Tab-separated table of C-alpha atoms in Angstrom:
chain	number	residue	atom	x	y	z
A	1	MET	CA	-38.928	39.182	-23.293
A	2	GLU	CA	-36.288	42.137	-24.505
A	3	ARG	CA	-33.683	38.534	-24.335
A	4	ILE	CA	-35.969	36.075	-25.926
A	5	ILE	CA	-36.291	38.952	-29.002
A	6	GLU	CA	-32.792	39.298	-29.143
A	7	THR	CA	-32.280	36.297	-28.571
A	8	ILE	CA	-34.243	34.774	-31.398
A	9	LYS	CA	-32.726	37.593	-33.848
A	10	GLY	CA	-29.403	36.335	-33.621
A	11	MET	CA	-30.341	32.644	-33.994
A	12	PRO	CA	-29.466	31.421	-37.574
A	13	PHE	CA	-32.286	31.885	-40.310
A	14	LYS	CA	-32.832	27.767	-40.430
A	15	ASN	CA	-33.801	27.874	-36.603
A	16	ARG	CA	-36.502	30.541	-36.432
A	17	ILE	CA	-37.905	28.610	-39.492
A	18	ILE	CA	-38.079	26.295	-37.460
A	19	LEU	CA	-39.496	28.130	-34.194
A	20	ILE	CA	-42.050	29.587	-36.266
A	21	GLY	CA	-43.249	26.002	-37.793
A	22	ALA	CA	-43.322	24.404	-34.450
A	23	VAL	CA	-44.960	27.826	-33.235
A	24	THR	CA	-47.984	27.660	-35.776
A	25	LEU	CA	-48.073	24.051	-35.063
A	26	ALA	CA	-48.797	25.113	-30.935
A	27	ILE	CA	-50.833	27.295	-32.650
A	28	ALA	CA	-53.178	25.213	-34.758
A	29	GLY	CA	-53.301	22.553	-32.465
A	30	VAL	CA	-55.268	24.061	-29.351
A	31	ILE	CA	-57.347	25.675	-32.202
A	32	LEU	CA	-58.701	21.818	-33.695
A	33	PHE	CA	-58.486	20.616	-29.647
A	34	VAL	CA	-60.724	22.812	-28.565
A	35	ALA	CA	-63.516	22.932	-32.100
A	36	TRP	CA	-63.269	19.416	-31.207
A	37	MET	CA	-64.158	19.271	-27.856
A	38	GLN	CA	-66.989	22.082	-28.950
A	39	LYS	CA	-67.846	19.916	-32.264
A	40	ALA	CA	-71.684	19.016	-32.026
A	41	ASP	CA	-72.542	15.437	-30.904
A	42	TYR	CA	-74.824	13.453	-34.164
A	43	GLN	CA	-77.113	11.091	-33.713
A	44	VAL	CA	-78.965	8.602	-35.330
A	45	LEU	CA	-82.687	10.787	-36.749
A	46	PHE	CA	-84.242	7.799	-39.039
A	47	THR	CA	-82.455	4.834	-40.346
A	48	ASN	CA	-83.148	2.375	-42.695
A	49	LEU	CA	-85.914	5.250	-45.332
A	50	ALA	CA	-86.645	4.380	-48.955
A	51	GLU	CA	-85.942	6.856	-51.316
A	52	GLY	CA	-88.694	8.695	-51.699
A	53	ASP	CA	-88.414	9.308	-47.307
A	54	ALA	CA	-85.241	10.401	-47.266
A	55	GLY	CA	-85.271	12.913	-50.049
A	56	GLY	CA	-88.556	14.334	-48.057
A	57	ILE	CA	-86.812	14.605	-44.880
A	58	VAL	CA	-83.193	16.009	-46.517
A	59	GLN	CA	-85.104	19.120	-48.167
A	60	LYS	CA	-87.183	19.524	-44.925
A	61	LEU	CA	-84.044	20.087	-42.687
A	62	LYS	CA	-82.667	22.201	-45.401
A	63	GLU	CA	-85.860	24.210	-44.990
A	64	LEU	CA	-85.819	24.681	-40.966
A	65	LYS	CA	-81.172	25.388	-42.047
A	66	VAL	CA	-80.185	22.293	-39.410
A	67	PRO	CA	-76.453	20.060	-40.146
A	68	TYR	CA	-77.369	17.087	-40.483
A	69	ARG	CA	-75.328	14.365	-42.257
A	70	LEU	CA	-75.822	11.400	-43.878
A	71	GLU	CA	-74.353	7.853	-43.153
A	72	SER	CA	-74.450	4.340	-43.631
A	73	GLY	CA	-78.717	4.431	-44.793
A	74	SER	CA	-78.938	6.446	-41.954
A	75	ILE	CA	-79.734	10.272	-41.305
A	76	MET	CA	-77.525	12.187	-38.695
A	77	VAL	CA	-78.067	15.559	-37.249
A	78	PRO	CA	-77.284	16.840	-33.464
A	79	ALA	CA	-78.502	14.421	-30.433
A	80	ASP	CA	-79.906	18.448	-28.888
A	81	GLN	CA	-82.732	18.416	-31.846
A	82	VAL	CA	-83.368	14.500	-32.457
A	83	TYR	CA	-86.296	14.340	-30.584
A	84	ASP	CA	-87.792	17.465	-31.654
A	85	LEU	CA	-87.018	17.229	-35.022
A	86	ARG	CA	-89.228	13.664	-34.397
A	87	LEU	CA	-92.467	15.781	-34.011
A	88	GLN	CA	-92.039	18.498	-36.068
A	89	LEU	CA	-91.445	16.029	-38.953
A	90	ALA	CA	-94.363	13.696	-38.549
A	91	ALA	CA	-96.743	16.361	-38.015
A	92	GLN	CA	-96.316	17.343	-41.394
A	93	GLY	CA	-96.390	13.030	-42.673
A	94	LEU	CA	-92.690	12.518	-42.584
A	95	PRO	CA	-91.861	9.824	-42.625
A	96	HIS	CA	-94.377	9.090	-45.325
A	97	GLY	CA	-93.245	4.713	-43.938
A	98	GLY	CA	-94.384	2.126	-46.875
A	99	GLY	CA	-95.411	4.923	-49.317
A	100	ILE	CA	-97.298	7.274	-50.836
A	101	GLY	CA	-101.101	7.035	-49.671
A	102	PHE	CA	-103.846	8.798	-50.755
A	103	GLU	CA	-102.410	12.029	-50.209
A	104	LEU	CA	-101.419	11.977	-54.370
A	105	PHE	CA	-104.782	13.398	-54.726
A	106	ASP	CA	-104.411	16.851	-52.315
A	107	LYS	CA	-102.789	18.298	-56.032
A	108	THR	CA	-105.492	18.430	-58.234
A	109	ASP	CA	-104.363	16.874	-61.516
A	110	PHE	CA	-106.932	18.806	-64.135
A	111	GLY	CA	-105.554	16.881	-67.279
A	112	ALA	CA	-104.622	12.807	-65.983
A	113	THR	CA	-106.306	10.292	-67.346
A	114	ASP	CA	-108.456	8.258	-65.969
A	115	PHE	CA	-106.077	5.971	-66.454
A	116	VAL	CA	-104.059	7.680	-64.244
A	117	GLN	CA	-106.424	8.158	-62.401
A	118	LYS	CA	-106.852	4.122	-61.705
A	119	LEU	CA	-102.839	3.242	-61.601
A	120	ASN	CA	-102.308	6.985	-58.623
A	121	TYR	CA	-105.334	4.453	-56.829
A	122	ARG	CA	-103.821	1.721	-56.440
A	123	ARG	CA	-100.822	3.466	-55.558
A	124	ALA	CA	-102.409	4.657	-52.799
A	125	LEU	CA	-104.412	1.625	-52.057
A	126	GLN	CA	-100.770	-0.024	-51.394
A	127	GLY	CA	-99.231	3.063	-49.168
A	128	GLU	CA	-101.732	2.729	-46.927
A	129	LEU	CA	-102.209	-0.896	-45.973
A	130	SER	CA	-98.237	-1.162	-46.521
A	131	ARG	CA	-97.985	1.702	-43.153
A	132	THR	CA	-101.341	-0.037	-41.534
A	133	ILE	CA	-100.032	-3.428	-41.912
A	134	MET	CA	-96.428	-1.637	-40.588
A	135	SER	CA	-97.390	-0.155	-37.178
A	136	LEU	CA	-97.669	-3.971	-36.243
A	137	SER	CA	-93.969	-3.895	-33.852
A	138	GLU	CA	-92.742	-6.678	-35.287
A	139	VAL	CA	-92.572	-5.488	-39.070
A	140	GLU	CA	-90.244	-3.205	-39.318
A	141	GLN	CA	-90.415	-3.094	-43.346
A	142	CYS	CA	-94.085	-3.431	-45.390
A	143	ARG	CA	-94.946	-4.068	-49.756
A	144	VAL	CA	-98.598	-4.292	-50.789
A	145	HIS	CA	-99.258	-4.649	-54.568
A	146	LEU	CA	-102.875	-5.312	-55.851
A	147	ALA	CA	-104.198	-6.732	-58.964
A	148	ILE	CA	-106.848	-5.515	-59.737
A	149	PRO	CA	-108.087	-6.333	-63.046
A	150	GLU	CA	-109.964	-4.135	-65.678
A	151	LYS	CA	-114.518	-4.246	-65.033
A	152	SER	CA	-115.852	-5.590	-67.747
A	153	LEU	CA	-119.397	-6.598	-69.232
A	154	PHE	CA	-118.371	-9.354	-71.358
A	155	VAL	CA	-116.209	-10.682	-68.890
A	156	GLN	CA	-117.855	-12.843	-65.473
A	157	GLU	CA	-115.975	-15.006	-64.575
A	158	GLY	CA	-111.948	-15.119	-64.117
A	159	ASN	CA	-111.962	-11.472	-62.937
A	160	ASN	CA	-110.966	-11.383	-59.320
A	161	PRO	CA	-108.329	-9.833	-57.101
A	162	SER	CA	-105.428	-11.084	-56.225
A	163	ALA	CA	-103.162	-9.447	-53.258
A	164	SER	CA	-99.437	-9.843	-52.483
A	165	VAL	CA	-97.804	-8.809	-49.174
A	166	MET	CA	-94.198	-9.179	-48.201
A	167	VAL	CA	-93.113	-7.959	-44.973
A	168	LYS	CA	-88.990	-8.230	-43.483
A	169	LEU	CA	-89.433	-8.464	-39.938
A	170	ARG	CA	-87.342	-6.853	-37.016
A	171	ALA	CA	-84.379	-8.909	-35.398
A	172	GLY	CA	-85.834	-11.630	-33.700
A	173	ARG	CA	-89.278	-11.480	-34.019
A	174	THR	CA	-92.223	-13.704	-35.505
A	175	LEU	CA	-95.753	-13.058	-36.373
A	176	ALA	CA	-98.367	-15.353	-34.694
A	177	ARG	CA	-100.948	-17.340	-37.832
A	178	GLY	CA	-103.606	-14.766	-35.286
A	179	GLN	CA	-101.515	-12.119	-36.560
A	180	ILE	CA	-100.079	-13.103	-40.238
A	181	GLN	CA	-105.014	-14.258	-40.577
A	182	GLY	CA	-105.303	-10.204	-39.540
A	183	ILE	CA	-103.226	-8.888	-42.215
A	184	VAL	CA	-104.875	-11.770	-44.623
A	185	HIS	CA	-108.137	-10.260	-43.902
A	186	LEU	CA	-107.632	-6.544	-43.841
A	187	VAL	CA	-106.318	-6.621	-47.048
A	188	SER	CA	-109.000	-8.613	-48.233
A	189	SER	CA	-111.459	-6.015	-46.659
A	190	SER	CA	-109.702	-3.424	-48.074
A	191	ILE	CA	-110.150	-4.695	-51.745
A	192	GLU	CA	-113.797	-4.606	-53.576
A	193	GLY	CA	-114.605	-9.125	-54.146
A	194	LEU	CA	-110.728	-9.578	-52.658
A	195	ASN	CA	-111.598	-13.316	-51.051
A	196	PRO	CA	-109.182	-13.691	-48.406
A	197	ARG	CA	-107.735	-17.159	-49.815
A	198	ASP	CA	-106.167	-14.664	-52.927
A	199	VAL	CA	-103.779	-13.139	-50.361
A	200	THR	CA	-100.455	-15.139	-50.965
A	201	VAL	CA	-98.393	-13.291	-47.499
A	202	VAL	CA	-94.640	-13.788	-47.789
A	203	ASP	CA	-91.239	-12.537	-45.242
A	204	ASN	CA	-87.871	-11.430	-46.670
A	205	ARG	CA	-86.586	-14.614	-46.348
A	206	GLY	CA	-89.002	-15.870	-49.384
A	207	ASP	CA	-91.119	-18.132	-47.040
A	208	MET	CA	-94.649	-18.201	-47.381
A	209	LEU	CA	-96.643	-17.344	-44.203
A	210	THR	CA	-100.503	-17.785	-45.709
A	211	ARG	CA	-101.561	-20.933	-45.275
A	212	GLN	CA	-105.265	-23.330	-45.684
A	213	SER	CA	-104.895	-26.271	-44.468
A	214	ASP	CA	-102.246	-28.592	-43.693
A	215	ASP	CA	-101.486	-32.427	-44.876
A	216	LEU	CA	-100.241	-33.452	-41.192
A	217	ALA	CA	-104.005	-34.977	-40.749
A	218	GLY	CA	-106.173	-32.128	-42.008
A	219	LEU	CA	-106.174	-30.345	-39.576
A	220	SER	CA	-105.623	-26.399	-40.416
A	221	SER	CA	-103.368	-23.683	-39.642
A	222	SER	CA	-105.576	-22.859	-36.360
A	223	GLN	CA	-106.467	-25.750	-35.281
A	224	LEU	CA	-102.343	-26.661	-35.366
A	225	GLU	CA	-101.777	-23.682	-33.826
A	226	TYR	CA	-103.613	-24.742	-30.706
A	227	GLN	CA	-102.570	-28.545	-30.412
A	228	ARG	CA	-99.468	-27.229	-30.532
A	229	ASN	CA	-99.556	-24.340	-27.418
A	230	TYR	CA	-101.388	-26.953	-25.866
A	231	GLU	CA	-98.745	-29.428	-25.758
A	232	LYS	CA	-96.165	-26.282	-24.983
A	233	ASP	CA	-98.002	-25.339	-22.184
A	234	LEU	CA	-98.132	-29.334	-20.609
A	235	GLU	CA	-94.416	-29.004	-20.931
A	236	SER	CA	-94.403	-25.732	-18.763
A	237	ARG	CA	-95.998	-27.107	-16.004
A	238	VAL	CA	-93.825	-30.516	-16.027
A	239	LEU	CA	-90.672	-28.291	-16.065
A	240	GLY	CA	-92.359	-25.487	-13.337
A	241	ILE	CA	-92.731	-28.160	-11.081
A	242	LEU	CA	-89.551	-30.725	-11.829
A	243	GLU	CA	-87.192	-27.360	-12.018
A	244	PRO	CA	-87.404	-26.086	-8.139
A	245	VAL	CA	-86.423	-29.455	-7.343
A	246	VAL	CA	-83.651	-31.272	-9.665
A	247	GLY	CA	-82.284	-27.267	-10.377
A	248	LYS	CA	-82.233	-25.504	-13.553
A	249	ASN	CA	-81.652	-26.622	-16.944
A	250	LYS	CA	-81.850	-31.009	-16.081
A	251	VAL	CA	-85.168	-31.654	-16.745
A	252	ARG	CA	-85.924	-31.639	-20.817
A	253	ALA	CA	-89.313	-31.920	-21.005
A	254	ARG	CA	-92.097	-32.865	-24.207
A	255	VAL	CA	-95.583	-33.399	-25.099
A	256	ALA	CA	-96.741	-35.382	-28.350
A	257	ALA	CA	-101.205	-34.382	-27.952
A	258	ALA	CA	-103.544	-36.062	-29.866
A	259	LEU	CA	-106.800	-33.480	-30.197
A	260	ASP	CA	-110.555	-34.594	-31.885
A	261	PHE	CA	-111.802	-31.953	-33.628
A	262	SER	CA	-114.548	-32.935	-34.868
A	263	LYS	CA	-117.752	-31.381	-33.793
A	264	VAL	CA	-120.783	-33.589	-32.418
A	265	GLU	CA	-124.534	-31.930	-32.511
A	266	LYS	CA	-126.853	-34.709	-30.702
A	267	THR	CA	-130.165	-34.504	-29.594
A	268	GLU	CA	-132.481	-36.542	-27.684
A	269	GLU	CA	-135.168	-37.442	-26.466
A	270	LYS	CA	-136.280	-39.403	-23.567
A	271	PHE	CA	-140.358	-40.392	-21.874
A	272	ASP	CA	-140.218	-41.745	-18.535
A	273	PRO	CA	-142.724	-44.029	-18.243
A	274	ASP	CA	-142.906	-43.805	-15.010
A	275	SER	CA	-143.653	-41.049	-14.131
A	276	GLN	CA	-146.869	-39.687	-14.734
A	277	VAL	CA	-148.885	-36.570	-14.302
A	278	ILE	CA	-152.907	-35.823	-14.921
A	279	ARG	CA	-153.031	-33.820	-18.179
A	280	SER	CA	-157.110	-34.006	-18.105
A	281	GLU	CA	-160.169	-35.602	-16.891
A	282	GLN	CA	-163.674	-35.598	-18.288
A	283	LYS	CA	-166.455	-37.769	-16.367
A	284	SER	CA	-170.325	-38.366	-17.855
A	285	VAL	CA	-172.658	-40.353	-16.070
A	286	GLU	CA	-176.902	-40.898	-16.577
A	287	LYS	CA	-179.069	-42.182	-14.584
A	288	SER	CA	-182.518	-43.087	-15.747
A	289	THR	CA	-185.936	-44.793	-13.318
A	290	SER	CA	-189.845	-44.333	-14.450
A	291	GLY	CA	-193.210	-45.777	-12.681
A	292	ALA	CA	-196.753	-44.689	-12.835
A	293	GLN	CA	-200.608	-46.921	-11.152
A	294	GLY	CA	-203.454	-45.354	-12.756
A	295	GLY	CA	-206.840	-46.564	-13.917
A	296	VAL	CA	-208.572	-47.456	-17.117
A	297	PRO	CA	-208.564	-44.565	-19.230
A	298	GLY	CA	-211.878	-43.485	-21.074
A	299	VAL	CA	-215.328	-41.995	-19.653
A	300	ALA	CA	-216.951	-44.570	-17.119
A	301	SER	CA	-213.599	-44.799	-14.628
A	302	ASN	CA	-213.672	-40.498	-15.290
A	303	LEU	CA	-217.640	-39.758	-13.103
A	304	PRO	CA	-218.081	-38.863	-10.380
A	305	GLY	CA	-218.831	-41.894	-7.481
A	306	LYS	CA	-217.039	-44.211	-9.363
A	307	ALA	CA	-215.030	-46.003	-7.766
A	308	THR	CA	-211.204	-46.491	-9.408
A	309	GLN	CA	-210.423	-50.139	-11.163
A	310	GLN	CA	-206.286	-49.888	-10.175
A	311	SER	CA	-204.717	-50.717	-13.005
A	312	SER	CA	-201.143	-52.918	-13.304
A	313	SER	CA	-198.532	-50.775	-11.942
A	314	THR	CA	-194.964	-50.626	-14.745
A	315	SER	CA	-191.943	-48.583	-13.580
A	316	THR	CA	-188.168	-48.638	-16.637
A	317	GLY	CA	-185.515	-47.251	-15.561
A	318	SER	CA	-182.141	-46.520	-17.766
A	319	GLN	CA	-178.098	-45.774	-16.721
A	320	LYS	CA	-175.457	-44.571	-17.782
A	321	GLN	CA	-171.769	-43.953	-16.982
A	322	GLN	CA	-169.146	-42.487	-18.591
A	323	GLU	CA	-165.253	-41.928	-17.310
A	324	THR	CA	-162.059	-40.047	-19.624
A	325	THR	CA	-158.569	-39.883	-18.028
A	326	ASN	CA	-155.553	-38.018	-20.408
A	327	TYR	CA	-151.927	-38.378	-17.997
A	328	GLU	CA	-148.658	-36.679	-19.787
A	329	ILE	CA	-145.934	-39.076	-19.121
A	330	SER	CA	-143.047	-36.857	-18.833
A	331	ARG	CA	-140.013	-36.187	-21.465
A	332	ILE	CA	-136.522	-34.808	-21.670
A	333	THR	CA	-135.392	-33.458	-25.167
A	334	SER	CA	-131.622	-32.417	-24.900
A	335	HIS	CA	-128.765	-30.910	-27.227
A	336	THR	CA	-125.627	-31.279	-27.238
A	337	VAL	CA	-123.204	-30.201	-29.569
A	338	ASN	CA	-119.854	-31.616	-28.390
A	339	ALA	CA	-116.572	-28.382	-28.745
A	340	SER	CA	-113.901	-29.285	-30.909
A	341	GLY	CA	-110.668	-29.703	-29.317
A	342	ASP	CA	-111.167	-33.030	-27.400
A	343	ILE	CA	-108.284	-34.411	-25.789
A	344	LYS	CA	-108.073	-38.233	-27.050
A	345	LYS	CA	-104.819	-38.857	-25.354
A	346	VAL	CA	-101.749	-37.421	-24.002
A	347	SER	CA	-97.913	-38.981	-23.909
A	348	VAL	CA	-95.333	-37.531	-22.221
A	349	ALA	CA	-91.022	-37.648	-22.034
A	350	VAL	CA	-88.973	-36.507	-19.837
A	351	ILE	CA	-85.533	-37.102	-19.414
A	352	VAL	CA	-84.198	-35.493	-16.381
A	353	ASP	CA	-80.337	-35.216	-15.207
A	354	GLY	CA	-77.831	-37.052	-11.929
A	355	THR	CA	-76.126	-35.537	-9.536
A	356	TYR	CA	-72.699	-35.074	-9.831
A	357	GLN	CA	-70.291	-35.351	-6.747
A	358	ALA	CA	-66.371	-34.066	-6.696
A	359	GLN	CA	-63.845	-35.983	-5.932
A	360	GLU	CA	-60.867	-35.401	-4.163
A	361	GLY	CA	-57.907	-34.622	-6.604
A	362	ALA	CA	-59.572	-34.629	-9.750
A	363	THR	CA	-60.746	-31.497	-11.221
A	364	GLU	CA	-63.917	-33.895	-13.395
A	365	LYS	CA	-67.588	-34.465	-10.794
A	366	LYS	CA	-68.977	-38.143	-10.649
A	367	TYR	CA	-71.909	-39.240	-11.780
A	368	SER	CA	-74.612	-40.349	-9.557
A	369	PRO	CA	-78.408	-41.826	-11.084
A	370	ARG	CA	-81.088	-40.344	-8.771
A	371	PRO	CA	-83.148	-43.383	-6.748
A	372	GLU	CA	-85.754	-45.373	-8.104
A	373	GLU	CA	-88.766	-43.795	-5.655
A	374	ASP	CA	-87.847	-40.633	-6.396
A	375	LEU	CA	-87.621	-41.079	-10.027
A	376	ARG	CA	-91.819	-42.703	-9.467
A	377	GLN	CA	-92.111	-39.110	-7.434
A	378	TYR	CA	-91.677	-37.153	-9.965
A	379	GLU	CA	-94.147	-39.303	-12.473
A	380	ASP	CA	-96.467	-38.327	-10.096
A	381	LEU	CA	-96.130	-35.353	-9.992
A	382	VAL	CA	-96.044	-35.320	-14.059
A	383	LYS	CA	-99.282	-36.823	-13.309
A	384	ARG	CA	-100.868	-34.669	-11.570
A	385	ALA	CA	-99.614	-31.229	-13.531
A	386	ILE	CA	-100.798	-32.660	-16.600
A	387	GLY	CA	-104.135	-33.843	-15.425
A	388	PHE	CA	-103.293	-37.406	-16.562
A	389	THR	CA	-106.570	-39.558	-16.923
A	390	ALA	CA	-105.706	-43.290	-17.761
A	391	ASP	CA	-109.580	-44.149	-18.622
A	392	ARG	CA	-108.285	-42.312	-22.307
A	393	GLY	CA	-104.971	-43.851	-22.745
A	394	ASP	CA	-102.401	-41.445	-20.956
A	395	GLU	CA	-99.051	-42.177	-20.988
A	396	VAL	CA	-96.059	-40.634	-18.680
A	397	ARG	CA	-92.147	-41.685	-19.451
A	398	ILE	CA	-89.751	-40.599	-16.582
A	399	VAL	CA	-86.122	-40.923	-17.725
A	400	ASN	CA	-82.421	-40.795	-15.345
A	401	MET	CA	-80.348	-39.815	-18.155
A	402	PRO	CA	-76.575	-37.904	-17.118
A	403	PHE	CA	-76.857	-34.958	-19.975
A	404	GLU	CA	-74.046	-33.844	-22.107
A	405	SER	CA	-71.807	-30.737	-20.258
A	406	VAL	CA	-69.837	-28.549	-22.029
A	407	PRO	CA	-67.229	-26.959	-20.179
A	408	GLN	CA	-66.826	-23.278	-19.495
A	409	GLU	CA	-63.332	-23.291	-20.596
A	410	ALA	CA	-64.047	-24.485	-24.589
A	411	LEU	CA	-67.631	-21.764	-24.561
A	412	GLY	CA	-65.855	-19.546	-23.682
A	413	ASP	CA	-67.336	-15.560	-21.893
A	414	ALA	CA	-69.782	-13.403	-23.957
A	415	PRO	CA	-68.561	-11.367	-26.596
A	416	ARG	CA	-68.727	-8.187	-25.035
A	417	SER	CA	-68.081	-4.875	-27.574
A	418	TYR	CA	-65.867	-1.897	-25.864
A	419	MET	CA	-66.035	-0.237	-28.559
A	420	PRO	CA	-68.829	2.712	-27.585
A	421	VAL	CA	-66.632	3.077	-24.661
A	422	ILE	CA	-62.944	3.867	-26.481
A	423	MET	CA	-64.223	5.514	-28.911
A	424	ALA	CA	-66.104	8.549	-26.107
A	425	ALA	CA	-62.536	8.257	-24.495
A	426	ALA	CA	-60.531	8.732	-27.361
A	427	LYS	CA	-62.336	11.273	-28.686
A	428	TYR	CA	-60.696	12.930	-25.428
A	429	ALA	CA	-58.136	11.174	-24.729
A	430	VAL	CA	-56.337	11.841	-27.610
A	431	PRO	CA	-56.506	15.274	-28.458
A	432	VAL	CA	-54.960	16.051	-25.095
A	433	ILE	CA	-52.358	12.897	-25.904
A	434	ALA	CA	-51.031	14.265	-29.029
A	435	LEU	CA	-51.108	17.885	-27.130
A	436	ALA	CA	-48.787	16.414	-24.307
A	437	LEU	CA	-46.001	14.776	-26.249
A	438	PHE	CA	-46.235	17.327	-28.640
A	439	PHE	CA	-45.236	19.348	-26.330
A	440	LEU	CA	-42.719	17.184	-25.057
A	441	PHE	CA	-41.611	16.477	-27.589
A	442	VAL	CA	-41.151	20.051	-29.640
A	443	VAL	CA	-42.270	22.204	-28.209
A	444	LYS	CA	-39.868	22.458	-24.649
A	445	PRO	CA	-36.999	21.382	-26.317
A	446	LEU	CA	-37.586	24.466	-29.167
A	447	MET	CA	-38.481	26.556	-25.845
A	448	LYS	CA	-35.628	25.255	-23.865
A	449	THR	CA	-33.021	25.984	-26.734
A	450	VAL	CA	-34.137	29.634	-27.297
A	451	THR	CA	-34.347	30.791	-23.581
A	452	ALA	CA	-31.080	28.785	-22.598
A	453	ALA	CA	-28.058	30.864	-21.892
A	454	GLN	CA	-26.068	31.383	-25.203
A	455	PRO	CA	-22.110	30.639	-24.987
A	456	ALA	CA	-21.169	34.367	-23.002
A	457	LEU	CA	-17.818	36.061	-23.237
A	458	ARG	CA	-17.267	38.643	-21.158
A	459	THR	CA	-14.636	41.224	-21.953
A	460	ALA	CA	-12.257	43.438	-20.147
A	461	ALA	CA	-15.098	45.807	-19.602
A	462	GLY	CA	-17.032	42.333	-17.853
A	463	GLU	CA	-20.015	42.758	-20.195
A	464	LEU	CA	-21.418	39.672	-21.538
A	465	VAL	CA	-21.768	39.120	-25.257
A	466	PHE	CA	-23.149	36.502	-27.875
A	467	PRO	CA	-20.912	36.183	-30.658
A	468	GLN	CA	-23.967	34.460	-32.998
A	469	THR	CA	-21.717	34.352	-36.107
A	470	VAL	CA	-17.339	34.691	-36.584
A	471	ALA	CA	-18.469	38.084	-37.975
A	472	GLU	CA	-18.722	39.433	-34.944
A	473	LEU	CA	-15.779	36.866	-32.578
A	474	GLU	CA	-13.368	38.825	-35.687
A	475	LYS	CA	-14.640	41.968	-34.664
A	476	GLN	CA	-14.939	41.565	-30.788
A	477	VAL	CA	-10.971	39.917	-31.630
A	478	ASP	CA	-9.952	43.019	-33.655
A	479	SER	CA	-10.908	44.741	-31.086
A	480	LYS	CA	-9.058	43.107	-28.566
A	481	ALA	CA	-12.146	42.758	-26.067
A	482	LEU	CA	-10.921	38.818	-25.511
A	483	PRO	CA	-12.269	37.874	-22.237
A	484	PRO	CA	-9.428	37.804	-19.464
A	485	PRO	CA	-8.591	33.548	-18.603
A	486	ASP	CA	-11.281	33.208	-16.174
A	487	SER	CA	-14.143	34.240	-18.789
A	488	LYS	CA	-11.951	31.058	-21.027
A	489	GLN	CA	-12.328	29.649	-18.198
A	490	GLU	CA	-16.417	30.265	-17.795
A	491	VAL	CA	-16.961	29.290	-21.693
A	492	ILE	CA	-15.265	25.833	-20.764
A	493	GLU	CA	-17.364	25.023	-18.469
A	494	TRP	CA	-20.417	26.240	-19.459
A	495	SER	CA	-19.414	24.286	-22.576
A	496	LYS	CA	-18.795	20.783	-20.481
A	497	ASN	CA	-22.408	21.594	-18.943
A	498	ASN	CA	-24.048	22.592	-22.434
A	499	PRO	CA	-21.848	20.284	-24.962
A	500	GLU	CA	-25.189	20.162	-27.412
A	501	GLN	CA	-26.158	24.312	-26.863
A	502	ALA	CA	-21.432	24.214	-27.512
A	503	ALA	CA	-21.675	22.167	-30.579
A	504	GLY	CA	-24.817	23.985	-32.215
A	505	LEU	CA	-23.167	26.991	-32.344
A	506	VAL	CA	-19.761	25.469	-34.016
A	507	LYS	CA	-22.427	23.741	-36.362
A	508	ALA	CA	-23.740	27.148	-37.635
A	509	TRP	CA	-20.527	29.412	-37.014
A	510	ILE	CA	-18.727	25.997	-39.364
A	511	GLU	CA	-21.793	26.278	-41.756
A	512	GLU	CA	-21.933	30.070	-41.834
A	513	ARG	CA	-17.913	30.419	-43.126
């Protein structure tokens, strides 16, 4: 260590400055490397926030003394605190999402006018509806605008409220027709006197999602959706039964279904004369007969001892018979309601790819059409899969045609993003490489120069001297401390073995001159 200190003291001032700067840079590099390794990893806490929500969250993070960063509309916090902070902020109602809700009335303002109170109520109602709609997994952001006219005693007509809803859907997501109707009825049920027909839903691309009816055959949106779902179901059946046979992506199927959405109610009453049942029976029989012998009326005939003189006999009779039978004839009464959506006709078009065989000496494969027998079997399978009915005029058509194939070279491999991996590796690799290069090309040469032996001259007493300046060399000459011839030969040999250091020493002497 003493030798190094003496050597540094004997170095020219310029070289000492360079050495001190190199050591300082090395120490600073080590400190920066340690700080880089200990730097906290930041992750997204929330993104795509409204300005009000972002300001509230930032203010809360300042109160909690949590470090944060704002990058591209996102709030970044240390990775080990992300989930804890989300729970803490959620417990305090942050972010609000969709604007301010009924918490707007948590603070009482006695000086607010009636107009301000009504305006705040509308703002709160819009915010609450937006939050509710944003709870759908397909909706990323939502805005609700309400137009509620003032009630008047003198105006009865044209005073109906209306509402507009703008939704921003997540990437690759769509709203089903039932979900759109649910949003419409949710908004209309929240506003007094709001008709569902006065609610408009628009997406972030400007497409109107609410339609009362479609122009096609006067069908409603729900009826068209039912028809499309039925057609897709039949298409999936066809693909599911043919793809295992002909191969995946070698079948294309389209179904056109004609459905009858008319609703018919029919009441029938039928009588069966052959089926009779006695309901009631009534019989009435009346028969009367009378006859008698007697004497002559008077006193003579009633005296004792007198022979009775018989009178002529008379007889009377009466007979009456009445019978009533009531029969009940069987009757059938039926009330039939035909459900809407009756299938009138189904048409199926199927395209099947052929087979390909490799050829010797050629890269392209030869196309071969499928046999007619196979196509007939495919057609029979499709008919059974869709419930083919000839009486209603169903049609199934299968055609064998070659599919246009795109070479894999033209498609190319799917682009892969290696940037996350590269950035994660660079975080640790770049500082290590920089320190290694700095040590190899700066520190090591300087240390070698510092620790290497300077041109040593032996005095007559055999001691080593290090003449760093011309003055020291002249002093040694004057004191006759020149080395013997063997020492000169040693200097020559050292100069040959260390030309750079010898040149540097001579250059220092020349600069001093």
